Amino acid sequence: MRSQKRRVDALRELEALFSELPNLVDVVVIEGLRDVKALRSLGYQGRIEVLNRIGVNNFDLTDELATKYQRILLLLDYDEAGLNLHHNFTKLLERKGVKVEYGLRKEVGRLMAAIGVYAIESLDNIRNDLNK
């Protein structure tokens, strides 16, 4: 039961962090539409941009993001594919002068690991899963 309490506490911390994110970054960039739903379900009310866009290559997307935002949180999954995407987009965005928020990503990752999830979309129904 103690680990269940830790998971619930981590979820509360994550919700509090998501409520503060609009004050800390200009936008949160995620992988797909299911990630949007997950962030909204935990109270994030700020701007969201989706990486996976049909017909838009990474360079054009990077240009678009760099012209619109100065501080970006790349909230990509914590699996190998997500880590590679994060690395690639970070390099592209930083070359354009964008501040990519590493510390916030690390904190979200720490809290997600405490909950036991590693994909953003898995946060969608996490409150229901923890109450079982």
CSV table of N, CA and C in Angstrom, one decimal:
chain,number,residue,atom,x,y,z
A,1,MET,N,0.8,-1.2,0.0
A,1,MET,CA,0.0,0.0,0.0
A,1,MET,C,0.9,1.3,0.0
A,2,ARG,N,2.0,1.2,0.6
A,2,ARG,CA,2.8,2.4,0.7
A,2,ARG,C,3.3,2.9,-0.7
A,3,SER,N,3.6,1.9,-1.6
A,3,SER,CA,3.9,2.3,-2.9
A,3,SER,C,2.7,3.0,-3.7
A,4,GLN,N,1.5,2.5,-3.3
A,4,GLN,CA,0.3,3.1,-3.9
A,4,GLN,C,0.2,4.6,-3.4
A,5,LYS,N,0.5,4.8,-2.2
A,5,LYS,CA,0.5,6.2,-1.7
A,5,LYS,C,1.5,7.1,-2.4
A,6,ARG,N,2.7,6.5,-2.6
A,6,ARG,CA,3.7,7.3,-3.4
A,6,ARG,C,3.3,7.6,-4.8
A,7,ARG,N,2.6,6.6,-5.4
A,7,ARG,CA,2.1,6.9,-6.8
A,7,ARG,C,1.1,8.0,-6.8
A,8,VAL,N,0.2,7.9,-5.8
A,8,VAL,CA,-0.9,9.0,-5.7
A,8,VAL,C,-0.2,10.3,-5.4
A,9,ASP,N,0.7,10.4,-4.5
A,9,ASP,CA,1.4,11.6,-4.2
A,9,ASP,C,2.1,12.2,-5.5
A,10,ALA,N,2.8,11.3,-6.2
A,10,ALA,CA,3.5,11.7,-7.5
A,10,ALA,C,2.5,12.3,-8.5
A,11,LEU,N,1.3,11.6,-8.6
A,11,LEU,CA,0.3,12.2,-9.5
A,11,LEU,C,-0.2,13.6,-9.1
A,12,ARG,N,-0.3,13.8,-7.8
A,12,ARG,CA,-0.7,15.1,-7.3
A,12,ARG,C,0.4,16.1,-7.6
A,13,GLU,N,1.6,15.8,-7.4
A,13,GLU,CA,2.7,16.6,-7.8
A,13,GLU,C,2.8,16.9,-9.3
A,14,LEU,N,2.5,15.9,-10.1
A,14,LEU,CA,2.5,16.1,-11.5
A,14,LEU,C,1.3,17.0,-11.9
A,15,GLU,N,0.2,16.9,-11.3
A,15,GLU,CA,-0.9,17.8,-11.6
A,15,GLU,C,-0.6,19.2,-11.2
A,16,ALA,N,0.1,19.4,-10.1
A,16,ALA,CA,0.5,20.7,-9.7
A,16,ALA,C,1.5,21.3,-10.6
A,17,LEU,N,2.4,20.5,-11.1
A,17,LEU,CA,3.4,21.0,-12.1
A,17,LEU,C,2.7,21.4,-13.4
A,18,PHE,N,1.8,20.5,-13.8
A,18,PHE,CA,1.1,20.9,-15.1
A,18,PHE,C,0.3,22.1,-15.0
A,19,SER,N,-0.2,22.4,-13.8
A,19,SER,CA,-1.0,23.7,-13.6
A,19,SER,C,-0.1,24.9,-13.7
A,20,GLU,N,1.2,24.7,-13.3
A,20,GLU,CA,2.2,25.8,-13.3
A,20,GLU,C,2.9,26.0,-14.7
A,21,LEU,N,2.9,25.0,-15.5
A,21,LEU,CA,3.6,25.0,-16.8
A,21,LEU,C,3.4,26.2,-17.6
A,22,PRO,N,2.1,26.6,-17.8
A,22,PRO,CA,1.9,27.8,-18.7
A,22,PRO,C,2.6,29.0,-18.2
A,23,ASN,N,3.0,29.1,-16.9
A,23,ASN,CA,3.8,30.2,-16.4
A,23,ASN,C,5.3,30.0,-16.7
A,24,LEU,N,5.7,28.8,-17.0
A,24,LEU,CA,7.1,28.5,-17.1
A,24,LEU,C,7.6,28.3,-18.5
A,25,VAL,N,6.7,27.9,-19.4
A,25,VAL,CA,7.1,27.7,-20.8
A,25,VAL,C,6.0,28.4,-21.7
A,26,ASP,N,6.4,28.6,-23.0
A,26,ASP,CA,5.5,29.2,-23.9
A,26,ASP,C,4.6,28.1,-24.5
A,27,VAL,N,5.1,26.9,-24.6
A,27,VAL,CA,4.4,25.8,-25.2
A,27,VAL,C,4.9,24.4,-24.8
A,28,VAL,N,4.1,23.4,-24.8
A,28,VAL,CA,4.5,22.1,-24.5
A,28,VAL,C,4.4,21.4,-25.9
A,29,VAL,N,5.4,20.7,-26.3
A,29,VAL,CA,5.4,20.0,-27.6
A,29,VAL,C,5.3,18.5,-27.3
A,30,ILE,N,4.3,17.8,-27.9
A,30,ILE,CA,4.1,16.4,-27.6
A,30,ILE,C,4.1,15.7,-28.9
A,31,GLU,N,4.1,14.3,-28.8
A,31,GLU,CA,4.2,13.5,-30.0
A,31,GLU,C,2.9,13.4,-30.8
A,32,GLY,N,1.7,13.1,-30.2
A,32,GLY,CA,0.5,12.9,-30.9
A,32,GLY,C,-0.7,13.4,-30.2
A,33,LEU,N,-1.9,13.2,-30.8
A,33,LEU,CA,-3.1,13.7,-30.3
A,33,LEU,C,-3.6,13.1,-29.0
A,34,ARG,N,-3.2,11.8,-28.8
A,34,ARG,CA,-3.6,11.2,-27.5
A,34,ARG,C,-2.8,11.8,-26.4
A,35,ASP,N,-1.7,12.3,-26.6
A,35,ASP,CA,-0.9,13.0,-25.6
A,35,ASP,C,-1.6,14.3,-25.2
A,36,VAL,N,-2.2,15.0,-26.1
A,36,VAL,CA,-3.0,16.2,-25.8
A,36,VAL,C,-4.1,15.9,-24.8
A,37,LYS,N,-4.8,14.8,-25.1
A,37,LYS,CA,-5.9,14.4,-24.2
A,37,LYS,C,-5.4,14.1,-22.8
A,38,ALA,N,-4.2,13.4,-22.7
A,38,ALA,CA,-3.6,13.1,-21.4
A,38,ALA,C,-3.2,14.4,-20.6
A,39,LEU,N,-2.6,15.3,-21.3
A,39,LEU,CA,-2.2,16.5,-20.6
A,39,LEU,C,-3.4,17.3,-20.1
A,40,ARG,N,-4.4,17.4,-21.0
A,40,ARG,CA,-5.6,18.1,-20.6
A,40,ARG,C,-6.3,17.4,-19.4
A,41,SER,N,-6.3,16.1,-19.4
A,41,SER,CA,-7.0,15.4,-18.3
A,41,SER,C,-6.3,15.6,-16.9
A,42,LEU,N,-5.0,16.0,-17.0
A,42,LEU,CA,-4.3,16.3,-15.7
A,42,LEU,C,-4.3,17.8,-15.4
A,43,GLY,N,-5.0,18.6,-16.2
A,43,GLY,CA,-5.2,20.0,-15.8
A,43,GLY,C,-4.3,21.0,-16.6
A,44,TYR,N,-3.5,20.5,-17.5
A,44,TYR,CA,-2.7,21.5,-18.3
A,44,TYR,C,-3.5,22.3,-19.2
A,45,GLN,N,-3.5,23.7,-19.0
A,45,GLN,CA,-4.3,24.6,-19.8
A,45,GLN,C,-3.6,25.4,-20.8
A,46,GLY,N,-2.2,25.2,-20.9
A,46,GLY,CA,-1.4,26.0,-21.8
A,46,GLY,C,-1.5,25.6,-23.3
A,47,ARG,N,-0.6,26.2,-24.0
A,47,ARG,CA,-0.5,25.9,-25.5
A,47,ARG,C,0.2,24.5,-25.7
A,48,ILE,N,-0.3,23.8,-26.7
A,48,ILE,CA,0.3,22.5,-27.0
A,48,ILE,C,0.5,22.5,-28.5
A,49,GLU,N,1.6,22.0,-28.9
A,49,GLU,CA,1.9,21.7,-30.3
A,49,GLU,C,2.2,20.2,-30.5
A,50,VAL,N,1.8,19.7,-31.6
A,50,VAL,CA,2.0,18.2,-31.9
A,50,VAL,C,3.1,18.1,-32.9
A,51,LEU,N,4.0,17.2,-32.7
A,51,LEU,CA,5.1,16.9,-33.6
A,51,LEU,C,4.6,16.2,-34.9
A,52,ASN,N,3.8,15.1,-34.7
A,52,ASN,CA,3.4,14.3,-35.8
A,52,ASN,C,2.4,15.0,-36.6
A,53,ARG,N,2.8,15.6,-37.7
A,53,ARG,CA,1.9,16.3,-38.6
A,53,ARG,C,2.1,15.8,-40.0
A,54,ILE,N,1.0,15.4,-40.6
A,54,ILE,CA,1.1,14.9,-42.0
A,54,ILE,C,1.6,16.0,-42.9
A,55,GLY,N,2.6,15.7,-43.7
A,55,GLY,CA,3.1,16.6,-44.8
A,55,GLY,C,4.0,17.7,-44.3
A,56,VAL,N,4.4,17.6,-43.0
A,56,VAL,CA,5.3,18.6,-42.5
A,56,VAL,C,6.6,17.9,-42.0
A,57,ASN,N,7.7,18.3,-42.6
A,57,ASN,CA,9.0,17.6,-42.1
A,57,ASN,C,9.5,18.3,-40.9
A,58,ASN,N,10.5,17.7,-40.3
A,58,ASN,CA,11.0,18.2,-39.0
A,58,ASN,C,11.6,19.5,-39.1
A,59,PHE,N,12.3,19.8,-40.2
A,59,PHE,CA,12.9,21.1,-40.4
A,59,PHE,C,11.9,22.3,-40.5
A,60,ASP,N,10.9,22.0,-41.3
A,60,ASP,CA,9.8,23.0,-41.4
A,60,ASP,C,9.1,23.2,-40.0
A,61,LEU,N,8.8,22.1,-39.3
A,61,LEU,CA,8.2,22.2,-38.0
A,61,LEU,C,9.1,23.0,-37.0
A,62,THR,N,10.4,22.7,-37.1
A,62,THR,CA,11.3,23.4,-36.2
A,62,THR,C,11.3,24.9,-36.5
A,63,ASP,N,11.3,25.3,-37.8
A,63,ASP,CA,11.2,26.7,-38.1
A,63,ASP,C,10.0,27.3,-37.6
A,64,GLU,N,8.8,26.6,-37.8
A,64,GLU,CA,7.6,27.2,-37.3
A,64,GLU,C,7.6,27.4,-35.8
A,65,LEU,N,8.0,26.4,-35.1
A,65,LEU,CA,8.1,26.5,-33.6
A,65,LEU,C,9.0,27.6,-33.1
A,66,ALA,N,10.2,27.7,-33.8
A,66,ALA,CA,11.2,28.7,-33.4
A,66,ALA,C,10.7,30.2,-33.7
A,67,THR,N,9.8,30.3,-34.7
A,67,THR,CA,9.3,31.7,-34.9
A,67,THR,C,8.2,32.0,-33.9
A,68,LYS,N,7.5,31.1,-33.4
A,68,LYS,CA,6.4,31.3,-32.5
A,68,LYS,C,6.7,31.3,-31.0
A,69,TYR,N,7.8,30.6,-30.6
A,69,TYR,CA,8.0,30.4,-29.2
A,69,TYR,C,9.5,30.5,-28.8
A,70,GLN,N,9.7,31.0,-27.6
A,70,GLN,CA,11.1,31.1,-27.1
A,70,GLN,C,11.5,30.1,-26.1
A,71,ARG,N,10.5,29.6,-25.3
A,71,ARG,CA,10.7,28.6,-24.2
A,71,ARG,C,9.8,27.4,-24.5
A,72,ILE,N,10.4,26.3,-24.8
A,72,ILE,CA,9.7,25.1,-25.2
A,72,ILE,C,10.0,23.9,-24.2
A,73,LEU,N,8.9,23.2,-23.8
A,73,LEU,CA,9.1,21.9,-23.1
A,73,LEU,C,8.8,20.8,-24.1
A,74,LEU,N,9.8,20.0,-24.5
A,74,LEU,CA,9.6,18.9,-25.4
A,74,LEU,C,9.2,17.7,-24.4
A,75,LEU,N,7.9,17.5,-24.4
A,75,LEU,CA,7.4,16.4,-23.5
A,75,LEU,C,7.1,15.2,-24.3
A,76,LEU,N,8.1,14.5,-24.7
A,76,LEU,CA,8.0,13.3,-25.6
A,76,LEU,C,8.2,12.1,-24.7
A,77,ASP,N,7.7,11.0,-25.2
A,77,ASP,CA,7.8,9.8,-24.4
A,77,ASP,C,9.2,9.5,-23.9
A,78,TYR,N,9.2,8.7,-22.8
A,78,TYR,CA,10.5,8.4,-22.2
A,78,TYR,C,11.0,7.0,-22.6
A,79,ASP,N,10.6,6.6,-23.8
A,79,ASP,CA,11.1,5.3,-24.4
A,79,ASP,C,12.2,5.7,-25.3
A,80,GLU,N,12.8,4.7,-26.0
A,80,GLU,CA,14.0,5.0,-26.8
A,80,GLU,C,13.6,5.9,-28.0
A,81,ALA,N,12.4,5.7,-28.6
A,81,ALA,CA,12.0,6.5,-29.7
A,81,ALA,C,11.8,8.0,-29.3
A,82,GLY,N,11.1,8.1,-28.1
A,82,GLY,CA,10.9,9.5,-27.6
A,82,GLY,C,12.2,10.2,-27.2
A,83,LEU,N,13.1,9.4,-26.6
A,83,LEU,CA,14.4,10.0,-26.3
A,83,LEU,C,15.2,10.5,-27.5
A,84,ASN,N,15.1,9.7,-28.6
A,84,ASN,CA,15.8,10.1,-29.8
A,84,ASN,C,15.1,11.3,-30.4
A,85,LEU,N,13.8,11.3,-30.4
A,85,LEU,CA,13.1,12.5,-30.9
A,85,LEU,C,13.5,13.7,-30.1
A,86,HIS,N,13.5,13.6,-28.8
A,86,HIS,CA,13.9,14.7,-27.9
A,86,HIS,C,15.2,15.2,-28.3
A,87,HIS,N,16.2,14.3,-28.4
A,87,HIS,CA,17.6,14.7,-28.8
A,87,HIS,C,17.6,15.5,-30.1
A,88,ASN,N,17.0,14.9,-31.1
A,88,ASN,CA,17.0,15.5,-32.4
A,88,ASN,C,16.3,16.9,-32.5
A,89,PHE,N,15.2,17.0,-31.9
A,89,PHE,CA,14.5,18.3,-31.9
A,89,PHE,C,15.1,19.3,-31.0
A,90,THR,N,15.7,18.9,-29.9
A,90,THR,CA,16.5,19.8,-29.1
A,90,THR,C,17.6,20.5,-29.9
A,91,LYS,N,18.4,19.6,-30.6
A,91,LYS,CA,19.5,20.2,-31.3
A,91,LYS,C,19.0,21.2,-32.4
A,92,LEU,N,17.9,20.8,-33.1
A,92,LEU,CA,17.4,21.7,-34.1
A,92,LEU,C,16.8,23.0,-33.5
A,93,LEU,N,16.1,22.9,-32.5
A,93,LEU,CA,15.5,24.1,-31.8
A,93,LEU,C,16.6,25.0,-31.2
A,94,GLU,N,17.6,24.4,-30.6
A,94,GLU,CA,18.6,25.2,-29.9
A,94,GLU,C,19.5,26.0,-31.0
A,95,ARG,N,19.6,25.4,-32.1
A,95,ARG,CA,20.4,26.1,-33.2
A,95,ARG,C,19.6,27.3,-33.7
A,96,LYS,N,18.3,27.3,-33.5
A,96,LYS,CA,17.5,28.5,-33.8
A,96,LYS,C,17.3,29.4,-32.7
A,97,GLY,N,18.0,29.2,-31.6
A,97,GLY,CA,17.9,30.1,-30.4
A,97,GLY,C,16.8,29.9,-29.5
A,98,VAL,N,16.1,28.8,-29.6
A,98,VAL,CA,15.0,28.5,-28.7
A,98,VAL,C,15.6,27.8,-27.4
A,99,LYS,N,15.0,28.2,-26.2
A,99,LYS,CA,15.4,27.6,-25.0
A,99,LYS,C,14.5,26.3,-24.8
A,100,VAL,N,15.2,25.2,-24.7
A,100,VAL,CA,14.5,23.9,-24.5
A,100,VAL,C,14.6,23.6,-23.0
A,101,GLU,N,13.5,23.4,-22.3
A,101,GLU,CA,13.6,23.2,-20.9
A,101,GLU,C,13.9,21.8,-20.5
A,102,TYR,N,15.1,21.5,-20.1
A,102,TYR,CA,15.6,20.2,-19.7
A,102,TYR,C,15.1,19.8,-18.3
A,103,GLY,N,15.2,20.8,-17.4
A,103,GLY,CA,14.9,20.5,-16.0
A,103,GLY,C,13.4,20.1,-15.8
A,104,LEU,N,12.5,20.8,-16.5
A,104,LEU,CA,11.1,20.5,-16.4
A,104,LEU,C,10.8,19.1,-16.9
A,105,ARG,N,11.5,18.8,-18.1
A,105,ARG,CA,11.3,17.4,-18.6
A,105,ARG,C,11.8,16.4,-17.6
A,106,LYS,N,12.9,16.6,-17.0
A,106,LYS,CA,13.5,15.7,-16.1
A,106,LYS,C,12.5,15.5,-14.9
A,107,GLU,N,11.9,16.6,-14.4
A,107,GLU,CA,11.0,16.5,-13.3
A,107,GLU,C,9.7,15.7,-13.7
A,108,VAL,N,9.2,16.0,-14.8
A,108,VAL,CA,8.0,15.3,-15.3
A,108,VAL,C,8.4,13.8,-15.4
A,109,GLY,N,9.5,13.5,-15.9
A,109,GLY,CA,9.9,12.1,-16.1
A,109,GLY,C,10.1,11.4,-14.7
A,110,ARG,N,10.6,12.1,-13.7
A,110,ARG,CA,10.8,11.6,-12.4
A,110,ARG,C,9.4,11.2,-11.8
A,111,LEU,N,8.4,12.1,-12.0
A,111,LEU,CA,7.1,11.9,-11.4
A,111,LEU,C,6.4,10.8,-12.2
A,112,MET,N,6.5,10.7,-13.5
A,112,MET,CA,5.9,9.7,-14.3
A,112,MET,C,6.5,8.3,-13.8
A,113,ALA,N,7.8,8.2,-13.6
A,113,ALA,CA,8.4,7.0,-13.2
A,113,ALA,C,7.9,6.6,-11.9
A,114,ALA,N,7.7,7.5,-11.0
A,114,ALA,CA,7.1,7.2,-9.6
A,114,ALA,C,5.7,6.6,-9.8
A,115,ILE,N,5.0,7.1,-10.8
A,115,ILE,CA,3.6,6.6,-11.0
A,115,ILE,C,3.7,5.3,-11.7
A,116,GLY,N,4.7,5.1,-12.5
A,116,GLY,CA,4.9,3.8,-13.2
A,116,GLY,C,4.5,3.9,-14.7
A,117,VAL,N,4.5,5.0,-15.3
A,117,VAL,CA,4.2,5.2,-16.7
A,117,VAL,C,5.4,5.9,-17.4
A,118,TYR,N,5.5,5.6,-18.7
A,118,TYR,CA,6.7,6.2,-19.4
A,118,TYR,C,6.2,6.8,-20.7
A,119,ALA,N,5.0,6.7,-21.1
A,119,ALA,CA,4.4,7.3,-22.3
A,119,ALA,C,3.4,8.3,-21.8
A,120,ILE,N,3.5,9.5,-22.4
A,120,ILE,CA,2.6,10.6,-22.1
A,120,ILE,C,1.1,10.2,-22.2
A,121,GLU,N,0.8,9.5,-23.3
A,121,GLU,CA,-0.6,9.1,-23.5
A,121,GLU,C,-1.1,8.2,-22.3
A,122,SER,N,-0.3,7.5,-21.6
A,122,SER,CA,-0.7,6.6,-20.5
A,122,SER,C,-1.2,7.4,-19.3
A,123,LEU,N,-0.9,8.7,-19.3
A,123,LEU,CA,-1.4,9.5,-18.2
A,123,LEU,C,-2.9,9.8,-18.3
A,124,ASP,N,-3.5,9.5,-19.4
A,124,ASP,CA,-4.9,9.9,-19.7
A,124,ASP,C,-5.8,9.4,-18.6
A,125,ASN,N,-5.8,8.1,-18.3
A,125,ASN,CA,-6.7,7.6,-17.3
A,125,ASN,C,-6.0,7.1,-16.0
A,126,ILE,N,-4.9,7.7,-15.7
A,126,ILE,CA,-4.1,7.3,-14.6
A,126,ILE,C,-4.8,7.5,-13.3
A,127,ARG,N,-5.5,8.5,-13.1
A,127,ARG,CA,-6.3,8.8,-11.9
A,127,ARG,C,-7.2,7.6,-11.6
A,128,ASN,N,-7.9,7.1,-12.6
A,128,ASN,CA,-8.8,6.0,-12.5
A,128,ASN,C,-8.0,4.7,-12.1
A,129,ASP,N,-6.9,4.5,-12.8
A,129,ASP,CA,-6.1,3.3,-12.5
A,129,ASP,C,-5.5,3.3,-11.1
A,130,LEU,N,-5.2,4.5,-10.5
A,130,LEU,CA,-4.6,4.5,-9.2
A,130,LEU,C,-5.7,4.3,-8.1
A,131,ASN,N,-6.9,4.6,-8.5
A,131,ASN,CA,-8.0,4.4,-7.5
A,131,ASN,C,-8.6,3.0,-7.4
A,132,LYS,N,-8.0,2.1,-8.2
A,132,LYS,CA,-8.5,0.7,-8.2
A,132,LYS,C,-8.0,0.0,-7.0
